[in-house]
Amino acid sequence: MTSDSSPDALSEMRAANLHLQATIDGLRQALEAAANDADRQITRARSEEAARIADLTTTIQQMRDQMEAQQRTSDHALQAERAAAQAEIVQLKGSIDALRQTLDAERAAADQARARQESDHALERQALQQQIQALRKRMEEMTREKA
Protein backbone atom coordinates (compact mmCIF):
# COMPACT_ATOMS: atom_id res chain seq x y z
CA MET A 1 0.00 0.00 0.00
CA THR A 2 2.85 2.41 0.72
CA SER A 3 4.36 1.77 -2.69
CA ASP A 4 1.00 2.61 -4.37
CA SER A 5 0.17 5.63 -2.24
CA SER A 6 3.71 7.05 -2.21
CA PRO A 7 3.77 7.95 -5.93
CA ASP A 8 0.28 9.41 -5.58
CA ALA A 9 1.31 11.47 -2.58
CA LEU A 10 4.44 12.58 -4.39
CA SER A 11 2.38 13.54 -7.43
CA GLU A 12 -0.04 15.44 -5.22
CA MET A 13 2.81 17.24 -3.51
CA ARG A 14 4.37 18.11 -6.85
CA ALA A 15 1.02 19.37 -8.11
CA ALA A 16 0.54 21.40 -4.93
CA ASN A 17 4.09 22.74 -5.25
CA LEU A 18 3.48 23.72 -8.90
CA HIS A 19 0.22 25.37 -7.89
CA LEU A 20 1.98 27.30 -5.11
CA GLN A 21 4.75 28.34 -7.47
CA ALA A 22 2.19 29.56 -10.01
CA THR A 23 0.39 31.49 -7.27
CA ILE A 24 3.66 33.03 -6.10
CA ASP A 25 4.58 33.95 -9.67
CA GLY A 26 1.17 35.50 -10.21
CA LEU A 27 1.41 37.51 -7.02
CA ARG A 28 4.94 38.63 -7.85
CA GLN A 29 3.80 39.76 -11.30
CA ALA A 30 0.86 41.63 -9.76
CA LEU A 31 3.19 43.38 -7.32
CA GLU A 32 5.60 44.31 -10.09
CA ALA A 33 2.74 45.60 -12.23
CA ALA A 34 1.44 47.70 -9.33
CA ALA A 35 4.91 49.11 -8.71
CA ASN A 36 5.32 49.91 -12.40
CA ASP A 37 1.91 51.56 -12.46
CA ALA A 38 2.80 53.67 -9.42
CA ASP A 39 6.08 54.68 -11.06
CA ARG A 40 4.24 55.67 -14.24
CA GLN A 41 1.73 57.73 -12.27
CA ILE A 42 4.48 59.51 -10.37
CA THR A 43 6.41 60.13 -13.59
CA ARG A 44 3.26 61.46 -15.27
CA ALA A 45 2.56 63.79 -12.34
CA ARG A 46 6.13 65.07 -12.38
CA SER A 47 5.97 65.56 -16.13
CA GLU A 48 2.72 67.50 -15.86
CA GLU A 49 4.19 69.71 -13.14
CA ALA A 50 7.31 70.32 -15.22
CA ALA A 51 5.13 71.30 -18.20
CA ARG A 52 3.14 73.71 -16.03
CA ILE A 53 6.31 75.30 -14.72
CA ALA A 54 7.69 75.60 -18.26
CA ASP A 55 4.45 77.26 -19.40
CA LEU A 56 4.55 79.65 -16.46
CA THR A 57 8.20 80.45 -17.11
CA THR A 58 7.41 81.18 -20.75
CA THR A 59 4.44 83.33 -19.75
CA ILE A 60 6.53 85.22 -17.20
CA GLN A 61 9.29 85.79 -19.73
CA GLN A 62 6.78 87.02 -22.31
CA MET A 63 5.29 89.41 -19.77
CA ARG A 64 8.74 90.72 -18.87
CA ASP A 65 9.61 91.21 -22.56
CA GLN A 66 6.38 93.13 -23.10
CA MET A 67 7.09 95.34 -20.09
CA GLU A 68 10.58 96.15 -21.34
CA ALA A 69 9.28 97.05 -24.82
CA GLN A 70 6.66 99.32 -23.31
CA GLN A 71 9.27 101.02 -21.13
CA ARG A 72 11.48 101.82 -24.18
CA THR A 73 8.62 103.24 -26.27
CA SER A 74 6.91 105.35 -23.59
CA ASP A 75 9.40 107.86 -22.13
CA HIS A 76 6.62 110.12 -20.80
CA ALA A 77 5.03 107.36 -18.70
CA LEU A 78 8.34 105.81 -17.66
CA GLN A 79 7.90 106.25 -13.92
CA ALA A 80 4.30 105.03 -13.96
CA GLU A 81 5.30 102.01 -16.03
CA ARG A 82 8.16 101.18 -13.66
CA ALA A 83 5.84 101.30 -10.68
CA ALA A 84 3.37 99.02 -12.46
CA ALA A 85 6.17 96.70 -13.52
CA GLN A 86 7.51 96.51 -9.98
CA ALA A 87 4.07 95.64 -8.69
CA GLU A 88 3.69 92.95 -11.35
CA ILE A 89 7.14 91.57 -10.58
CA VAL A 90 6.28 91.30 -6.90
CA GLN A 91 3.03 89.59 -7.84
CA LEU A 92 4.81 87.24 -10.25
CA LYS A 93 7.44 86.39 -7.65
CA GLY A 94 4.62 85.67 -5.20
CA SER A 95 2.98 83.48 -7.83
CA ILE A 96 6.26 81.71 -8.53
CA ASP A 97 6.84 81.18 -4.82
CA ALA A 98 3.30 79.87 -4.45
CA LEU A 99 3.80 77.58 -7.45
CA ARG A 100 7.11 76.35 -6.04
CA GLN A 101 5.41 75.61 -2.75
CA THR A 102 2.65 73.78 -4.59
CA LEU A 103 5.21 71.82 -6.60
CA ASP A 104 7.16 70.97 -3.45
CA ALA A 105 3.95 69.85 -1.76
CA GLU A 106 3.03 67.74 -4.82
CA ARG A 107 6.48 66.21 -4.86
CA ALA A 108 6.30 65.49 -1.13
CA ALA A 109 2.85 63.94 -1.58
CA ALA A 110 4.11 61.85 -4.50
CA ASP A 111 7.13 60.75 -2.47
CA GLN A 112 4.87 59.85 0.46
CA ALA A 113 2.53 57.96 -1.83
CA ARG A 114 5.44 56.07 -3.32
CA ALA A 115 6.85 55.34 0.16
CA ARG A 116 3.42 54.09 1.28
CA GLN A 117 3.15 51.92 -1.81
CA GLU A 118 6.63 50.54 -1.28
CA SER A 119 5.78 49.88 2.37
CA ASP A 120 2.52 48.19 1.38
CA HIS A 121 4.37 46.10 -1.20
CA ALA A 122 6.96 45.13 1.39
CA LEU A 123 4.24 44.11 3.83
CA GLU A 124 2.46 42.12 1.14
CA ARG A 125 5.73 40.48 0.15
CA GLN A 126 6.42 39.61 3.80
CA ALA A 127 2.93 38.20 4.24
CA LEU A 128 3.37 36.09 1.10
CA GLN A 129 6.71 34.82 2.35
CA GLN A 130 5.12 33.90 5.68
CA GLN A 131 2.32 32.10 3.88
CA ILE A 132 4.84 30.23 1.76
CA GLN A 133 6.79 29.23 4.85
CA ALA A 134 3.60 28.08 6.57
CA LEU A 135 2.60 26.06 3.50
CA ARG A 136 6.05 24.49 3.28
CA LYS A 137 5.92 23.60 6.96
CA ARG A 138 2.48 22.11 6.48
CA MET A 139 3.69 20.13 3.48
CA GLU A 140 6.64 18.87 5.51
CA GLU A 141 4.29 17.86 8.33
CA MET A 142 2.01 16.12 5.85
CA THR A 143 5.02 14.34 4.38
CA ARG A 144 6.18 13.23 7.83
CA GLU A 145 2.67 12.06 8.74
CA LYS A 146 2.40 9.97 5.58
CA ALA A 147 5.85 8.51 6.02
mmCIF file of C-alpha atoms in Angstrom:
data_model
loop_
_atom_site.group_PDB
_atom_site.id
_atom_site.type_symbol
_atom_site.label_atom_id
_atom_site.label_comp_id
_atom_site.label_asym_id
_atom_site.label_seq_id
_atom_site.Cartn_x
_atom_site.Cartn_y
_atom_site.Cartn_z
ATOM 1 C CA MET A 1 0.000 0.000 0.000
ATOM 2 C CA THR A 2 2.851 2.415 0.720
ATOM 3 C CA SER A 3 4.356 1.770 -2.691
ATOM 4 C CA ASP A 4 0.996 2.606 -4.367
ATOM 5 C CA SER A 5 0.167 5.630 -2.237
ATOM 6 C CA SER A 6 3.707 7.049 -2.208
ATOM 7 C CA PRO A 7 3.770 7.951 -5.926
ATOM 8 C CA ASP A 8 0.277 9.411 -5.580
ATOM 9 C CA ALA A 9 1.307 11.472 -2.576
ATOM 10 C CA LEU A 10 4.442 12.580 -4.393
ATOM 11 C CA SER A 11 2.379 13.535 -7.428
ATOM 12 C CA GLU A 12 -0.041 15.439 -5.219
ATOM 13 C CA MET A 13 2.814 17.244 -3.513
ATOM 14 C CA ARG A 14 4.369 18.105 -6.851
ATOM 15 C CA ALA A 15 1.021 19.373 -8.113
ATOM 16 C CA ALA A 16 0.541 21.404 -4.930
ATOM 17 C CA ASN A 17 4.087 22.743 -5.254
ATOM 18 C CA LEU A 18 3.475 23.724 -8.897
ATOM 19 C CA HIS A 19 0.222 25.373 -7.890
ATOM 20 C CA LEU A 20 1.975 27.301 -5.111
ATOM 21 C CA GLN A 21 4.752 28.342 -7.467
ATOM 22 C CA ALA A 22 2.190 29.559 -10.012
ATOM 23 C CA THR A 23 0.390 31.487 -7.267
ATOM 24 C CA ILE A 24 3.659 33.031 -6.095
ATOM 25 C CA ASP A 25 4.583 33.953 -9.672
ATOM 26 C CA GLY A 26 1.167 35.501 -10.214
ATOM 27 C CA LEU A 27 1.406 37.511 -7.017
ATOM 28 C CA ARG A 28 4.942 38.627 -7.854
ATOM 29 C CA GLN A 29 3.798 39.760 -11.304
ATOM 30 C CA ALA A 30 0.860 41.628 -9.763
ATOM 31 C CA LEU A 31 3.189 43.379 -7.321
ATOM 32 C CA GLU A 32 5.596 44.306 -10.091
ATOM 33 C CA ALA A 33 2.735 45.596 -12.231
ATOM 34 C CA ALA A 34 1.440 47.698 -9.333
ATOM 35 C CA ALA A 35 4.910 49.112 -8.706
ATOM 36 C CA ASN A 36 5.322 49.913 -12.401
ATOM 37 C CA ASP A 37 1.914 51.563 -12.462
ATOM 38 C CA ALA A 38 2.800 53.669 -9.424
ATOM 39 C CA ASP A 39 6.076 54.678 -11.060
ATOM 40 C CA ARG A 40 4.235 55.672 -14.240
ATOM 41 C CA GLN A 41 1.735 57.733 -12.269
ATOM 42 C CA ILE A 42 4.482 59.509 -10.369
ATOM 43 C CA THR A 43 6.408 60.132 -13.587
ATOM 44 C CA ARG A 44 3.265 61.456 -15.274
ATOM 45 C CA ALA A 45 2.560 63.792 -12.341
ATOM 46 C CA ARG A 46 6.128 65.072 -12.379
ATOM 47 C CA SER A 47 5.972 65.565 -16.128
ATOM 48 C CA GLU A 48 2.721 67.500 -15.855
ATOM 49 C CA GLU A 49 4.188 69.708 -13.136
ATOM 50 C CA ALA A 50 7.306 70.322 -15.220
ATOM 51 C CA ALA A 51 5.130 71.302 -18.198
ATOM 52 C CA ARG A 52 3.138 73.707 -16.028
ATOM 53 C CA ILE A 53 6.315 75.302 -14.719
ATOM 54 C CA ALA A 54 7.694 75.595 -18.260
ATOM 55 C CA ASP A 55 4.451 77.260 -19.404
ATOM 56 C CA LEU A 56 4.547 79.645 -16.465
ATOM 57 C CA THR A 57 8.203 80.448 -17.109
ATOM 58 C CA THR A 58 7.412 81.182 -20.753
ATOM 59 C CA THR A 59 4.443 83.328 -19.747
ATOM 60 C CA ILE A 60 6.532 85.225 -17.197
ATOM 61 C CA GLN A 61 9.293 85.787 -19.729
ATOM 62 C CA GLN A 62 6.782 87.016 -22.306
ATOM 63 C CA MET A 63 5.286 89.411 -19.774
ATOM 64 C CA ARG A 64 8.745 90.723 -18.872
ATOM 65 C CA ASP A 65 9.609 91.205 -22.556
ATOM 66 C CA GLN A 66 6.383 93.128 -23.100
ATOM 67 C CA MET A 67 7.089 95.341 -20.092
ATOM 68 C CA GLU A 68 10.579 96.148 -21.343
ATOM 69 C CA ALA A 69 9.275 97.046 -24.822
ATOM 70 C CA GLN A 70 6.658 99.321 -23.306
ATOM 71 C CA GLN A 71 9.271 101.025 -21.132
ATOM 72 C CA ARG A 72 11.477 101.816 -24.183
ATOM 73 C CA THR A 73 8.619 103.241 -26.267
ATOM 74 C CA SER A 74 6.911 105.350 -23.588
ATOM 75 C CA ASP A 75 9.403 107.864 -22.134
ATOM 76 C CA HIS A 76 6.615 110.119 -20.803
ATOM 77 C CA ALA A 77 5.035 107.358 -18.700
ATOM 78 C CA LEU A 78 8.344 105.806 -17.656
ATOM 79 C CA GLN A 79 7.897 106.249 -13.919
ATOM 80 C CA ALA A 80 4.302 105.028 -13.957
ATOM 81 C CA GLU A 81 5.303 102.008 -16.034
ATOM 82 C CA ARG A 82 8.163 101.177 -13.661
ATOM 83 C CA ALA A 83 5.844 101.299 -10.676
ATOM 84 C CA ALA A 84 3.372 99.018 -12.461
ATOM 85 C CA ALA A 85 6.168 96.698 -13.522
ATOM 86 C CA GLN A 86 7.512 96.513 -9.981
ATOM 87 C CA ALA A 87 4.066 95.644 -8.694
ATOM 88 C CA GLU A 88 3.689 92.950 -11.350
ATOM 89 C CA ILE A 89 7.138 91.570 -10.577
ATOM 90 C CA VAL A 90 6.279 91.296 -6.904
ATOM 91 C CA GLN A 91 3.033 89.586 -7.837
ATOM 92 C CA LEU A 92 4.810 87.241 -10.248
ATOM 93 C CA LYS A 93 7.436 86.387 -7.645
ATOM 94 C CA GLY A 94 4.622 85.673 -5.198
ATOM 95 C CA SER A 95 2.977 83.482 -7.830
ATOM 96 C CA ILE A 96 6.258 81.709 -8.532
ATOM 97 C CA ASP A 97 6.842 81.184 -4.817
ATOM 98 C CA ALA A 98 3.300 79.867 -4.446
ATOM 99 C CA LEU A 99 3.803 77.576 -7.447
ATOM 100 C CA ARG A 100 7.108 76.353 -6.042
ATOM 101 C CA GLN A 101 5.410 75.606 -2.747
ATOM 102 C CA THR A 102 2.647 73.783 -4.588
ATOM 103 C CA LEU A 103 5.211 71.824 -6.598
ATOM 104 C CA ASP A 104 7.162 70.971 -3.446
ATOM 105 C CA ALA A 105 3.947 69.853 -1.764
ATOM 106 C CA GLU A 106 3.029 67.738 -4.818
ATOM 107 C CA ARG A 107 6.484 66.208 -4.865
ATOM 108 C CA ALA A 108 6.301 65.487 -1.135
ATOM 109 C CA ALA A 109 2.852 63.938 -1.577
ATOM 110 C CA ALA A 110 4.114 61.845 -4.496
ATOM 111 C CA ASP A 111 7.129 60.753 -2.466
ATOM 112 C CA GLN A 112 4.875 59.853 0.465
ATOM 113 C CA ALA A 113 2.530 57.962 -1.833
ATOM 114 C CA ARG A 114 5.437 56.072 -3.317
ATOM 115 C CA ALA A 115 6.845 55.343 0.158
ATOM 116 C CA ARG A 116 3.416 54.095 1.275
ATOM 117 C CA GLN A 117 3.148 51.918 -1.811
ATOM 118 C CA GLU A 118 6.630 50.537 -1.275
ATOM 119 C CA SER A 119 5.779 49.881 2.367
ATOM 120 C CA ASP A 120 2.521 48.192 1.381
ATOM 121 C CA HIS A 121 4.367 46.101 -1.204
ATOM 122 C CA ALA A 122 6.965 45.126 1.385
ATOM 123 C CA LEU A 123 4.240 44.107 3.831
ATOM 124 C CA GLU A 124 2.459 42.115 1.140
ATOM 125 C CA ARG A 125 5.732 40.478 0.154
ATOM 126 C CA GLN A 126 6.424 39.614 3.799
ATOM 127 C CA ALA A 127 2.930 38.201 4.237
ATOM 128 C CA LEU A 128 3.368 36.087 1.100
ATOM 129 C CA GLN A 129 6.710 34.820 2.354
ATOM 130 C CA GLN A 130 5.124 33.898 5.676
ATOM 131 C CA GLN A 131 2.319 32.099 3.875
ATOM 132 C CA ILE A 132 4.845 30.234 1.759
ATOM 133 C CA GLN A 133 6.789 29.227 4.854
ATOM 134 C CA ALA A 134 3.595 28.076 6.568
ATOM 135 C CA LEU A 135 2.602 26.058 3.497
ATOM 136 C CA ARG A 136 6.053 24.492 3.280
ATOM 137 C CA LYS A 137 5.920 23.604 6.963
ATOM 138 C CA ARG A 138 2.480 22.114 6.475
ATOM 139 C CA MET A 139 3.695 20.128 3.478
ATOM 140 C CA GLU A 140 6.641 18.865 5.509
ATOM 141 C CA GLU A 141 4.294 17.858 8.329
ATOM 142 C CA MET A 142 2.010 16.116 5.852
ATOM 143 C CA THR A 143 5.016 14.338 4.384
ATOM 144 C CA ARG A 144 6.177 13.235 7.830
ATOM 145 C CA GLU A 145 2.667 12.058 8.736
ATOM 146 C CA LYS A 146 2.398 9.973 5.576
ATOM 147 C CA ALA A 147 5.849 8.510 6.025
#
